[in-house]
GROMACS .gro file of C-alpha atoms in nm:
model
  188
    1UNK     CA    1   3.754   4.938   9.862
    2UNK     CA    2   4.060   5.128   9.780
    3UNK     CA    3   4.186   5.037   9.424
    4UNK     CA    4   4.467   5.232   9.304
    5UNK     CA    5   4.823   5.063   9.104
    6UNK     CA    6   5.004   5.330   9.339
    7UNK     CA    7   5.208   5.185   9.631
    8UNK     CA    8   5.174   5.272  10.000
    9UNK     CA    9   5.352   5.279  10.279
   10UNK     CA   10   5.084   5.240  10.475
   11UNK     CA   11   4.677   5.284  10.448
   12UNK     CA   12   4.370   5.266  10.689
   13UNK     CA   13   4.007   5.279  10.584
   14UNK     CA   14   3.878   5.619  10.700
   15UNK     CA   15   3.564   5.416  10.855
   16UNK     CA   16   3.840   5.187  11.041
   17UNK     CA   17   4.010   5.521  11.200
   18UNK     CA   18   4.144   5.462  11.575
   19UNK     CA   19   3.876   5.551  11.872
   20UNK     CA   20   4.146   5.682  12.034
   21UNK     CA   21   4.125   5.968  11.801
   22UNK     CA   22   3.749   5.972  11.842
   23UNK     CA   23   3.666   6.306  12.063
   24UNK     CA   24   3.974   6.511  11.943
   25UNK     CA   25   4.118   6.763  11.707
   26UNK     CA   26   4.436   6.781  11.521
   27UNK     CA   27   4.656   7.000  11.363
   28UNK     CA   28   4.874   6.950  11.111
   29UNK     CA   29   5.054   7.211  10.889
   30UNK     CA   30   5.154   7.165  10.482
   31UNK     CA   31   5.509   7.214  10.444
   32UNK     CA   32   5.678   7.399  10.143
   33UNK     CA   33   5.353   7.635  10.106
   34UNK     CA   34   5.545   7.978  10.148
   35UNK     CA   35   5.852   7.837   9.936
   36UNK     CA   36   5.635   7.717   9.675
   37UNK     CA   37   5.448   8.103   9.652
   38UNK     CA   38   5.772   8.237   9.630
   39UNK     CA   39   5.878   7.980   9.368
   40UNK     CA   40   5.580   8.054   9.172
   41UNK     CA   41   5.651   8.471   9.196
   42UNK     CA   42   6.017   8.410   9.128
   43UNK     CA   43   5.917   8.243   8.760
   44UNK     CA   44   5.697   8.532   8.661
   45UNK     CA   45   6.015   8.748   8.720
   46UNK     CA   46   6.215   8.567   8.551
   47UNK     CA   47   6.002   8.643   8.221
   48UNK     CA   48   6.057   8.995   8.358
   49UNK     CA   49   6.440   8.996   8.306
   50UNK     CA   50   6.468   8.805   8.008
   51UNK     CA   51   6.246   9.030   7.781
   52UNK     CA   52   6.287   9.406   8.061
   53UNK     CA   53   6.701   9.320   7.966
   54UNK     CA   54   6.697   9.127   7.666
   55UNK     CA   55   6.508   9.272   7.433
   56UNK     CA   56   6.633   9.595   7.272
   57UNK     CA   57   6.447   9.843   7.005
   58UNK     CA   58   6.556   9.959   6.699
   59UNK     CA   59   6.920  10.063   6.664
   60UNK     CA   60   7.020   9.916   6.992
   61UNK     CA   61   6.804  10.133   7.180
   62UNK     CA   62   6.756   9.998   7.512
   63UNK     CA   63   6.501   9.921   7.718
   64UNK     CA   64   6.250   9.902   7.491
   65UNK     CA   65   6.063   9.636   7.655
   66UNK     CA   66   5.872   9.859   7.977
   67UNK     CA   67   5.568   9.697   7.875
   68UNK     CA   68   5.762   9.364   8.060
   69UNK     CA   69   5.686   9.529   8.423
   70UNK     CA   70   5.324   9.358   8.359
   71UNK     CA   71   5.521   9.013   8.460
   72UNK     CA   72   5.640   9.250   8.844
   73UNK     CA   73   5.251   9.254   8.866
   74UNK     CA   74   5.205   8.901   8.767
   75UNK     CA   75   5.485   8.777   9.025
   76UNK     CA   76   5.272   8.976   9.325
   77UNK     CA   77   4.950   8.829   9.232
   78UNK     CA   78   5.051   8.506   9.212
   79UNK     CA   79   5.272   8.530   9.496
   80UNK     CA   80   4.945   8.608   9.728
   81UNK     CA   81   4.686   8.393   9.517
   82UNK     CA   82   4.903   8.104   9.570
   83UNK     CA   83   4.895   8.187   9.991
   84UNK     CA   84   4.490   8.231   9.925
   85UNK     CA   85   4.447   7.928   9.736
   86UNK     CA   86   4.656   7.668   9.872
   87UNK     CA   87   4.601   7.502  10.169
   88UNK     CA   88   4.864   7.518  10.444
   89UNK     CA   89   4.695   7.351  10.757
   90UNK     CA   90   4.409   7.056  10.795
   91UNK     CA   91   4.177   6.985  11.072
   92UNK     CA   92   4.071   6.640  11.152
   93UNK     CA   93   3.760   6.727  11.406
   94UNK     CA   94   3.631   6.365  11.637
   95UNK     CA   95   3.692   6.125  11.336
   96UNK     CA   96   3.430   6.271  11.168
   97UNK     CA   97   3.529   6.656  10.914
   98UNK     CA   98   3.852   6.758  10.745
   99UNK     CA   99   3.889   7.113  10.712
  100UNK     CA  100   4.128   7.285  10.494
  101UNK     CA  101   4.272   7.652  10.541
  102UNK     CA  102   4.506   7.832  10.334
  103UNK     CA  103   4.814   8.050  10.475
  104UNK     CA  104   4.591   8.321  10.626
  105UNK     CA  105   4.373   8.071  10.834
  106UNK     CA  106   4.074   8.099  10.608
  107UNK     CA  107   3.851   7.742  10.557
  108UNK     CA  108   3.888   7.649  10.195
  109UNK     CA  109   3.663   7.442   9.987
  110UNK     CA  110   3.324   7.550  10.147
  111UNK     CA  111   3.408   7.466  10.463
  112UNK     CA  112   3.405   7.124  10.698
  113UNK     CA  113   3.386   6.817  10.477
  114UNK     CA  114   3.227   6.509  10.617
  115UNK     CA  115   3.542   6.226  10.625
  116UNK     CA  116   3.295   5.967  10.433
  117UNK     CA  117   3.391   6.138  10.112
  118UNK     CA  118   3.739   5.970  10.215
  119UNK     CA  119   3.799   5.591  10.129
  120UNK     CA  120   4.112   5.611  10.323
  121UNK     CA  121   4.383   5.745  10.453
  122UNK     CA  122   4.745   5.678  10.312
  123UNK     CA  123   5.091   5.736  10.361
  124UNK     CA  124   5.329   5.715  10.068
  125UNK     CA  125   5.714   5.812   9.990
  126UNK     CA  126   5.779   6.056   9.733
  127UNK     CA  127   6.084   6.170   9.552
  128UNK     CA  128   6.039   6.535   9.565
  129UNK     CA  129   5.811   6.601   9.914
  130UNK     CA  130   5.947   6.303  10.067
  131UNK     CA  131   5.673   6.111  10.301
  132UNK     CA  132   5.329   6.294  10.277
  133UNK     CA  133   4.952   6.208  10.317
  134UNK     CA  134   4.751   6.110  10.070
  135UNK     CA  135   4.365   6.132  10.050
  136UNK     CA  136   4.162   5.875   9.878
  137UNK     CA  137   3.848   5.999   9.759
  138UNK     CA  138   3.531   5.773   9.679
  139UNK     CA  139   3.384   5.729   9.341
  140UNK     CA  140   3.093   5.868   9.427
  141UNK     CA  141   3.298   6.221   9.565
  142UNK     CA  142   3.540   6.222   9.284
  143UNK     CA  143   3.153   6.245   9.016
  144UNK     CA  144   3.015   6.491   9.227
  145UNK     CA  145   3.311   6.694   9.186
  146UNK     CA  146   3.373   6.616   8.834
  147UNK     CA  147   3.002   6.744   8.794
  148UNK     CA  148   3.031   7.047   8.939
  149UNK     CA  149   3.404   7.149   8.816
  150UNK     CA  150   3.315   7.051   8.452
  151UNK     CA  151   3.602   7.231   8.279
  152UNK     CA  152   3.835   7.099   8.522
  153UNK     CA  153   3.699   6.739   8.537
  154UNK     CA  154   3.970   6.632   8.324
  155UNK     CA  155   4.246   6.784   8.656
  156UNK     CA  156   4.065   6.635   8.929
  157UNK     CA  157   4.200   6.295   9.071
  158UNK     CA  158   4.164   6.007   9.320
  159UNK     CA  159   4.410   6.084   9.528
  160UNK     CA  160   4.495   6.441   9.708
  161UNK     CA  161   4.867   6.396   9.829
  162UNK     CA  162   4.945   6.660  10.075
  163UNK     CA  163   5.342   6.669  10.217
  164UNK     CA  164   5.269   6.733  10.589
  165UNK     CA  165   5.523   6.892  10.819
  166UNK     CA  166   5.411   6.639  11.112
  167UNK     CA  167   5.389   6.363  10.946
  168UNK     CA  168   5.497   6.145  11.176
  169UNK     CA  169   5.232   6.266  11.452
  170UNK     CA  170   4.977   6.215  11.169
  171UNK     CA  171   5.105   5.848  11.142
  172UNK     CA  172   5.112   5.802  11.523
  173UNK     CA  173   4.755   6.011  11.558
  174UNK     CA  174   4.568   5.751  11.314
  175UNK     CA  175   4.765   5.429  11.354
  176UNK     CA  176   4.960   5.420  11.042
  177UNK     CA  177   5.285   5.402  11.244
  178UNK     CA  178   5.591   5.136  11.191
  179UNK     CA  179   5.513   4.984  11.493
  180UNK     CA  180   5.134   4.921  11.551
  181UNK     CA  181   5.025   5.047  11.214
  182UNK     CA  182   4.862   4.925  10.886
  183UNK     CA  183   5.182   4.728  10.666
  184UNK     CA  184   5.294   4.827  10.353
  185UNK     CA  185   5.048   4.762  10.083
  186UNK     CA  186   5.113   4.733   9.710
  187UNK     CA  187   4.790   4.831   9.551
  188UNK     CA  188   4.496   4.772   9.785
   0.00000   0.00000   0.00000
């Protein structure tokens, strides 16, 4: 049983998903993933100006600071580790695996995972990614991960909220649509 304060738009119990979408595969892609890369490069650069033009040496002399092109290097790595780390496109495989792939097309996270480390699927509104999917994970997922991420235990949550370019074909693909779909729930 899902039991979260957050508010949804709509949800559906991953064991309750439509046979309709029984024997298929879909597609969806992340949105924002390139922007956010670049977003991410663009504040490493930033510390890049500030000290490369800010700081001067002794007497005025200028630029002092050449140690600052470590940041350029920064900005490029995290530019492509963001692309190699984040996940840009999920498969939903016959009701049953969710795979994740970065920008590149490589599976993430070890692979297919089984959906039964889902509770259920949700949709819910957000202020900054507007309407995006959000993965509720069982308890007995979220300690198995906690157990094996140890110094990140403390990072890893309930939910995984993903802001899907399709969301509405997600919605229609799984029955948490307007029309036929799951209503709005306050707190399942």
């Amino acid at each position: 049983m899902v039991s979260s304060s957050s508010s949804y738009d709509a949800i559906r119990n991953v064991n309750e998903l439509p046979s309709s979408s029984a024997n298929s595969t879909f597609d969806y892609h992340v949105k924002g993933v390139l922007l956010m890369a670049f977003a991410t490069a663009f504040a490493q650069l930033g510390a890049f100006f500030e000290c490369f033009f800010g700081i001067r040496g002794p007497n005025g002399k200028w630029p002092e600071a050449w140690w600052s092109f470590c940041f350029v290097a920064v900005a490029i790595v995290q530019f492509f580790n963001y692309l190699q780390t984040t996940p840009a496109k999920i498969t939903i495989r016959d009701n049953s695996t969710i795979s994740f792939f970065n920008y590149y097309g490589k599976c993430l996270y070890g692979g297919e995972t089984e959906l039964s480390v889902y509770e259920a699927f949700a949709i819910k509104s957000s202020s900054c990614w507007g309407v995006g999917l959000v993965l509720i994970r069982t308890d007995e997922h979220m300690a198995n991960m906690k157990e094996q991420h140890k110094c990140c235990a403390g990072c890893i949550g309930k939910e995984y909220c993903l802001a899907l370019r399709d969301i509405a074909k997600f919605r229609t693909d799984f029955g948490l649509d307007d029309d036929g779909g799951v209503p709005k729930t306050e707190g399942v």
